[in-house]
Amino acid sequence: MQDSNNVNRRLISRFERTLSAARQGQENELGCLLDFYRAYLLTFATKKLSRQLAIKNSPSDLVQETLMKASSEFRNFRGVTESELITWLKKILARKLIDAHRFYCVSATRAISRALPILRDAFLFNSNTYLDQSEII
């Protein structure tokens, strides 16, 4: 039990040191800190992203956007614990998911339901061939 407590203290101490360095403007430490949670955020995004929305957005793209936003807005992070950082990152990712949903699913001009499938047949790009939209769908 004591060995387990020592490991936990070392991990917490490492997190605190990295967080402190990131707050002092050490960009490489901030990058390491945020990148540590990439896999966790990717799992979260994969679970939360609807199949319909995944057509237009990949979970990895949303996670990348989340980490970029977190990096640029890190000065606004007020937490001191790892769980507070995870919560903050998940909130940013949740906003990215909501924004993507609004952009692709709610907006009438970009609605996924209006998208036409791409035909791979050779005649698709033949200017002598006319395709009625009803034939495509």
JSON list of C-alpha atoms in Angstrom, two decimals:
[
{"chain": "A", "resi": 1, "resn": "MET", "atom": "CA", "xyz": [0.00, 0.00, 0.00]},
{"chain": "A", "resi": 2, "resn": "GLN", "atom": "CA", "xyz": [2.82, 2.37, 0.83]},
{"chain": "A", "resi": 3, "resn": "ASP", "atom": "CA", "xyz": [4.46, 1.77, -2.59]},
{"chain": "A", "resi": 4, "resn": "SER", "atom": "CA", "xyz": [1.15, 2.63, -4.26]},
{"chain": "A", "resi": 5, "resn": "ASN", "atom": "CA", "xyz": [0.93, 5.87, -2.29]},
{"chain": "A", "resi": 6, "resn": "ASN", "atom": "CA", "xyz": [4.49, 6.81, -3.29]},
{"chain": "A", "resi": 7, "resn": "VAL", "atom": "CA", "xyz": [3.71, 6.23, -6.98]},
{"chain": "A", "resi": 8, "resn": "ASN", "atom": "CA", "xyz": [0.55, 8.34, -6.71]},
{"chain": "A", "resi": 9, "resn": "ARG", "atom": "CA", "xyz": [2.45, 11.15, -5.00]},
{"chain": "A", "resi": 10, "resn": "ARG", "atom": "CA", "xyz": [5.14, 11.10, -7.70]},
{"chain": "A", "resi": 11, "resn": "LEU", "atom": "CA", "xyz": [2.51, 11.23, -10.47]},
{"chain": "A", "resi": 12, "resn": "ILE", "atom": "CA", "xyz": [0.69, 14.10, -8.79]},
{"chain": "A", "resi": 13, "resn": "SER", "atom": "CA", "xyz": [3.97, 15.89, -8.24]},
{"chain": "A", "resi": 14, "resn": "ARG", "atom": "CA", "xyz": [4.89, 15.41, -11.92]},
{"chain": "A", "resi": 15, "resn": "PHE", "atom": "CA", "xyz": [1.50, 16.77, -13.00]},
{"chain": "A", "resi": 16, "resn": "GLU", "atom": "CA", "xyz": [1.88, 19.77, -10.70]},
{"chain": "A", "resi": 17, "resn": "ARG", "atom": "CA", "xyz": [5.39, 20.50, -12.02]},
{"chain": "A", "resi": 18, "resn": "THR", "atom": "CA", "xyz": [4.27, 20.25, -15.64]},
{"chain": "A", "resi": 19, "resn": "LEU", "atom": "CA", "xyz": [1.19, 22.39, -14.98]},
{"chain": "A", "resi": 20, "resn": "SER", "atom": "CA", "xyz": [3.31, 25.01, -13.23]},
{"chain": "A", "resi": 21, "resn": "ALA", "atom": "CA", "xyz": [5.84, 25.10, -16.08]},
{"chain": "A", "resi": 22, "resn": "ALA", "atom": "CA", "xyz": [3.01, 25.41, -18.63]},
{"chain": "A", "resi": 23, "resn": "ARG", "atom": "CA", "xyz": [1.54, 28.31, -16.67]},
{"chain": "A", "resi": 24, "resn": "GLN", "atom": "CA", "xyz": [4.93, 30.01, -16.70]},
{"chain": "A", "resi": 25, "resn": "GLY", "atom": "CA", "xyz": [4.86, 29.98, -20.49]},
{"chain": "A", "resi": 26, "resn": "GLN", "atom": "CA", "xyz": [6.98, 26.94, -21.28]},
{"chain": "A", "resi": 27, "resn": "GLU", "atom": "CA", "xyz": [5.26, 25.91, -24.51]},
{"chain": "A", "resi": 28, "resn": "ASN", "atom": "CA", "xyz": [6.94, 22.51, -24.73]},
{"chain": "A", "resi": 29, "resn": "GLU", "atom": "CA", "xyz": [5.59, 21.62, -21.28]},
{"chain": "A", "resi": 30, "resn": "LEU", "atom": "CA", "xyz": [2.12, 22.81, -22.27]},
{"chain": "A", "resi": 31, "resn": "GLY", "atom": "CA", "xyz": [2.33, 20.68, -25.41]},
{"chain": "A", "resi": 32, "resn": "CYS", "atom": "CA", "xyz": [3.35, 17.63, -23.39]},
{"chain": "A", "resi": 33, "resn": "LEU", "atom": "CA", "xyz": [0.63, 18.28, -20.83]},
{"chain": "A", "resi": 34, "resn": "LEU", "atom": "CA", "xyz": [-2.14, 18.56, -23.41]},
{"chain": "A", "resi": 35, "resn": "ASP", "atom": "CA", "xyz": [-0.82, 15.76, -25.61]},
{"chain": "A", "resi": 36, "resn": "PHE", "atom": "CA", "xyz": [-0.94, 13.39, -22.63]},
{"chain": "A", "resi": 37, "resn": "TYR", "atom": "CA", "xyz": [-4.76, 13.54, -22.81]},
{"chain": "A", "resi": 38, "resn": "ARG", "atom": "CA", "xyz": [-5.06, 13.09, -26.59]},
{"chain": "A", "resi": 39, "resn": "ALA", "atom": "CA", "xyz": [-5.93, 9.38, -26.44]},
{"chain": "A", "resi": 40, "resn": "TYR", "atom": "CA", "xyz": [-8.47, 9.96, -23.68]},
{"chain": "A", "resi": 41, "resn": "LEU", "atom": "CA", "xyz": [-10.13, 12.77, -25.65]},
{"chain": "A", "resi": 42, "resn": "LEU", "atom": "CA", "xyz": [-10.11, 10.65, -28.80]},
{"chain": "A", "resi": 43, "resn": "THR", "atom": "CA", "xyz": [-11.98, 7.88, -27.00]},
{"chain": "A", "resi": 44, "resn": "PHE", "atom": "CA", "xyz": [-14.45, 10.43, -25.64]},
{"chain": "A", "resi": 45, "resn": "ALA", "atom": "CA", "xyz": [-14.99, 12.01, -29.08]},
{"chain": "A", "resi": 46, "resn": "THR", "atom": "CA", "xyz": [-15.42, 8.63, -30.76]},
{"chain": "A", "resi": 47, "resn": "LYS", "atom": "CA", "xyz": [-18.14, 7.66, -28.28]},
{"chain": "A", "resi": 48, "resn": "LYS", "atom": "CA", "xyz": [-19.97, 11.00, -28.52]},
{"chain": "A", "resi": 49, "resn": "LEU", "atom": "CA", "xyz": [-19.74, 11.63, -32.28]},
{"chain": "A", "resi": 50, "resn": "SER", "atom": "CA", "xyz": [-22.87, 10.48, -34.09]},
{"chain": "A", "resi": 51, "resn": "ARG", "atom": "CA", "xyz": [-22.46, 8.23, -37.10]},
{"chain": "A", "resi": 52, "resn": "GLN", "atom": "CA", "xyz": [-24.16, 10.88, -39.23]},
{"chain": "A", "resi": 53, "resn": "LEU", "atom": "CA", "xyz": [-21.75, 13.60, -38.13]},
{"chain": "A", "resi": 54, "resn": "ALA", "atom": "CA", "xyz": [-18.73, 11.31, -38.49]},
{"chain": "A", "resi": 55, "resn": "ILE", "atom": "CA", "xyz": [-19.27, 11.54, -42.26]},
{"chain": "A", "resi": 56, "resn": "LYS", "atom": "CA", "xyz": [-18.07, 15.15, -42.13]},
{"chain": "A", "resi": 57, "resn": "ASN", "atom": "CA", "xyz": [-15.84, 15.20, -39.02]},
{"chain": "A", "resi": 58, "resn": "SER", "atom": "CA", "xyz": [-13.38, 12.67, -37.73]},
{"chain": "A", "resi": 59, "resn": "PRO", "atom": "CA", "xyz": [-12.90, 12.32, -33.98]},
{"chain": "A", "resi": 60, "resn": "SER", "atom": "CA", "xyz": [-9.17, 12.97, -34.40]},
{"chain": "A", "resi": 61, "resn": "ASP", "atom": "CA", "xyz": [-9.87, 16.28, -36.16]},
{"chain": "A", "resi": 62, "resn": "LEU", "atom": "CA", "xyz": [-12.15, 17.36, -33.33]},
{"chain": "A", "resi": 63, "resn": "VAL", "atom": "CA", "xyz": [-9.53, 16.38, -30.74]},
{"chain": "A", "resi": 64, "resn": "GLN", "atom": "CA", "xyz": [-6.87, 18.32, -32.65]},
{"chain": "A", "resi": 65, "resn": "GLU", "atom": "CA", "xyz": [-9.13, 21.39, -32.72]},
{"chain": "A", "resi": 66, "resn": "THR", "atom": "CA", "xyz": [-9.79, 20.91, -29.00]},
{"chain": "A", "resi": 67, "resn": "LEU", "atom": "CA", "xyz": [-6.10, 20.80, -28.15]},
{"chain": "A", "resi": 68, "resn": "MET", "atom": "CA", "xyz": [-5.39, 23.85, -30.32]},
{"chain": "A", "resi": 69, "resn": "LYS", "atom": "CA", "xyz": [-8.16, 25.77, -28.54]},
{"chain": "A", "resi": 70, "resn": "ALA", "atom": "CA", "xyz": [-6.90, 24.58, -25.15]},
{"chain": "A", "resi": 71, "resn": "SER", "atom": "CA", "xyz": [-3.38, 25.71, -26.02]},
{"chain": "A", "resi": 72, "resn": "SER", "atom": "CA", "xyz": [-4.51, 29.15, -27.11]},
{"chain": "A", "resi": 73, "resn": "GLU", "atom": "CA", "xyz": [-6.86, 29.57, -24.14]},
{"chain": "A", "resi": 74, "resn": "PHE", "atom": "CA", "xyz": [-4.67, 27.93, -21.49]},
{"chain": "A", "resi": 75, "resn": "ARG", "atom": "CA", "xyz": [-4.19, 31.24, -19.69]},
{"chain": "A", "resi": 76, "resn": "ASN", "atom": "CA", "xyz": [-7.92, 31.03, -18.80]},
{"chain": "A", "resi": 77, "resn": "PHE", "atom": "CA", "xyz": [-7.63, 27.62, -17.14]},
{"chain": "A", "resi": 78, "resn": "ARG", "atom": "CA", "xyz": [-7.98, 28.15, -13.39]},
{"chain": "A", "resi": 79, "resn": "GLY", "atom": "CA", "xyz": [-7.88, 24.56, -12.16]},
{"chain": "A", "resi": 80, "resn": "VAL", "atom": "CA", "xyz": [-5.08, 23.02, -10.13]},
{"chain": "A", "resi": 81, "resn": "THR", "atom": "CA", "xyz": [-5.83, 19.29, -10.31]},
{"chain": "A", "resi": 82, "resn": "GLU", "atom": "CA", "xyz": [-5.69, 16.75, -13.07]},
{"chain": "A", "resi": 83, "resn": "SER", "atom": "CA", "xyz": [-9.42, 16.10, -12.83]},
{"chain": "A", "resi": 84, "resn": "GLU", "atom": "CA", "xyz": [-10.08, 19.83, -13.29]},
{"chain": "A", "resi": 85, "resn": "LEU", "atom": "CA", "xyz": [-7.89, 19.86, -16.40]},
{"chain": "A", "resi": 86, "resn": "ILE", "atom": "CA", "xyz": [-9.69, 16.81, -17.81]},
{"chain": "A", "resi": 87, "resn": "THR", "atom": "CA", "xyz": [-13.07, 18.43, -17.14]},
{"chain": "A", "resi": 88, "resn": "TRP", "atom": "CA", "xyz": [-11.92, 21.64, -18.84]},
{"chain": "A", "resi": 89, "resn": "LEU", "atom": "CA", "xyz": [-10.65, 19.73, -21.89]},
{"chain": "A", "resi": 90, "resn": "LYS", "atom": "CA", "xyz": [-13.88, 17.72, -22.12]},
{"chain": "A", "resi": 91, "resn": "LYS", "atom": "CA", "xyz": [-15.92, 20.93, -22.03]},
{"chain": "A", "resi": 92, "resn": "ILE", "atom": "CA", "xyz": [-13.91, 22.35, -24.92]},
{"chain": "A", "resi": 93, "resn": "LEU", "atom": "CA", "xyz": [-14.38, 19.11, -26.86]},
{"chain": "A", "resi": 94, "resn": "ALA", "atom": "CA", "xyz": [-18.11, 19.09, -26.08]},
{"chain": "A", "resi": 95, "resn": "ARG", "atom": "CA", "xyz": [-18.37, 22.62, -27.51]},
{"chain": "A", "resi": 96, "resn": "LYS", "atom": "CA", "xyz": [-16.54, 21.46, -30.63]},
{"chain": "A", "resi": 97, "resn": "LEU", "atom": "CA", "xyz": [-19.01, 18.58, -31.00]},
{"chain": "A", "resi": 98, "resn": "ILE", "atom": "CA", "xyz": [-21.96, 20.95, -30.58]},
{"chain": "A", "resi": 99, "resn": "ASP", "atom": "CA", "xyz": [-20.50, 23.41, -33.09]},
{"chain": "A", "resi": 100, "resn": "ALA", "atom": "CA", "xyz": [-19.95, 20.63, -35.63]},
{"chain": "A", "resi": 101, "resn": "HIS", "atom": "CA", "xyz": [-23.51, 19.39, -35.11]},
{"chain": "A", "resi": 102, "resn": "ARG", "atom": "CA", "xyz": [-24.90, 22.88, -35.64]},
{"chain": "A", "resi": 103, "resn": "PHE", "atom": "CA", "xyz": [-22.74, 23.46, -38.69]},
{"chain": "A", "resi": 104, "resn": "TYR", "atom": "CA", "xyz": [-23.48, 20.17, -40.47]},
{"chain": "A", "resi": 105, "resn": "CYS", "atom": "CA", "xyz": [-26.81, 18.99, -39.10]},
{"chain": "A", "resi": 106, "resn": "VAL", "atom": "CA", "xyz": [-28.82, 22.09, -38.26]},
{"chain": "A", "resi": 107, "resn": "SER", "atom": "CA", "xyz": [-27.73, 24.54, -40.94]},
{"chain": "A", "resi": 108, "resn": "ALA", "atom": "CA", "xyz": [-30.03, 23.99, -43.93]},
{"chain": "A", "resi": 109, "resn": "THR", "atom": "CA", "xyz": [-27.33, 24.84, -46.46]},
{"chain": "A", "resi": 110, "resn": "ARG", "atom": "CA", "xyz": [-24.85, 22.31, -45.09]},
{"chain": "A", "resi": 111, "resn": "ALA", "atom": "CA", "xyz": [-27.22, 19.62, -43.84]},
{"chain": "A", "resi": 112, "resn": "ILE", "atom": "CA", "xyz": [-25.72, 16.17, -44.23]},
{"chain": "A", "resi": 113, "resn": "SER", "atom": "CA", "xyz": [-29.12, 14.90, -45.35]},
{"chain": "A", "resi": 114, "resn": "ARG", "atom": "CA", "xyz": [-28.85, 17.13, -48.43]},
{"chain": "A", "resi": 115, "resn": "ALA", "atom": "CA", "xyz": [-25.47, 15.77, -49.45]},
{"chain": "A", "resi": 116, "resn": "LEU", "atom": "CA", "xyz": [-25.37, 13.70, -52.61]},
{"chain": "A", "resi": 117, "resn": "PRO", "atom": "CA", "xyz": [-23.31, 10.53, -52.71]},
{"chain": "A", "resi": 118, "resn": "ILE", "atom": "CA", "xyz": [-20.31, 10.56, -55.01]},
{"chain": "A", "resi": 119, "resn": "LEU", "atom": "CA", "xyz": [-20.62, 8.17, -57.92]},
{"chain": "A", "resi": 120, "resn": "ARG", "atom": "CA", "xyz": [-17.41, 6.53, -58.94]},
{"chain": "A", "resi": 121, "resn": "ASP", "atom": "CA", "xyz": [-18.65, 5.39, -62.34]},
{"chain": "A", "resi": 122, "resn": "ALA", "atom": "CA", "xyz": [-16.66, 6.56, -65.32]},
{"chain": "A", "resi": 123, "resn": "PHE", "atom": "CA", "xyz": [-19.63, 8.37, -66.87]},
{"chain": "A", "resi": 124, "resn": "LEU", "atom": "CA", "xyz": [-19.92, 10.77, -63.95]},
{"chain": "A", "resi": 125, "resn": "PHE", "atom": "CA", "xyz": [-17.45, 13.22, -65.40]},
{"chain": "A", "resi": 126, "resn": "ASN", "atom": "CA", "xyz": [-18.42, 12.69, -69.03]},
{"chain": "A", "resi": 127, "resn": "SER", "atom": "CA", "xyz": [-19.91, 15.98, -70.19]},
{"chain": "A", "resi": 128, "resn": "ASN", "atom": "CA", "xyz": [-22.07, 14.17, -72.77]},
{"chain": "A", "resi": 129, "resn": "THR", "atom": "CA", "xyz": [-23.95, 12.29, -70.05]},
{"chain": "A", "resi": 130, "resn": "TYR", "atom": "CA", "xyz": [-26.82, 13.90, -68.20]},
{"chain": "A", "resi": 131, "resn": "LEU", "atom": "CA", "xyz": [-27.79, 12.52, -64.80]},
{"chain": "A", "resi": 132, "resn": "ASP", "atom": "CA", "xyz": [-31.09, 13.29, -63.20]},
{"chain": "A", "resi": 133, "resn": "GLN", "atom": "CA", "xyz": [-30.75, 13.83, -59.43]},
{"chain": "A", "resi": 134, "resn": "SER", "atom": "CA", "xyz": [-33.28, 11.04, -58.83]},
{"chain": "A", "resi": 135, "resn": "GLU", "atom": "CA", "xyz": [-30.89, 8.59, -60.53]},
{"chain": "A", "resi": 136, "resn": "ILE", "atom": "CA", "xyz": [-28.06, 9.53, -58.16]},
{"chain": "A", "resi": 137, "resn": "ILE", "atom": "CA", "xyz": [-29.94, 8.91, -54.95]}
]
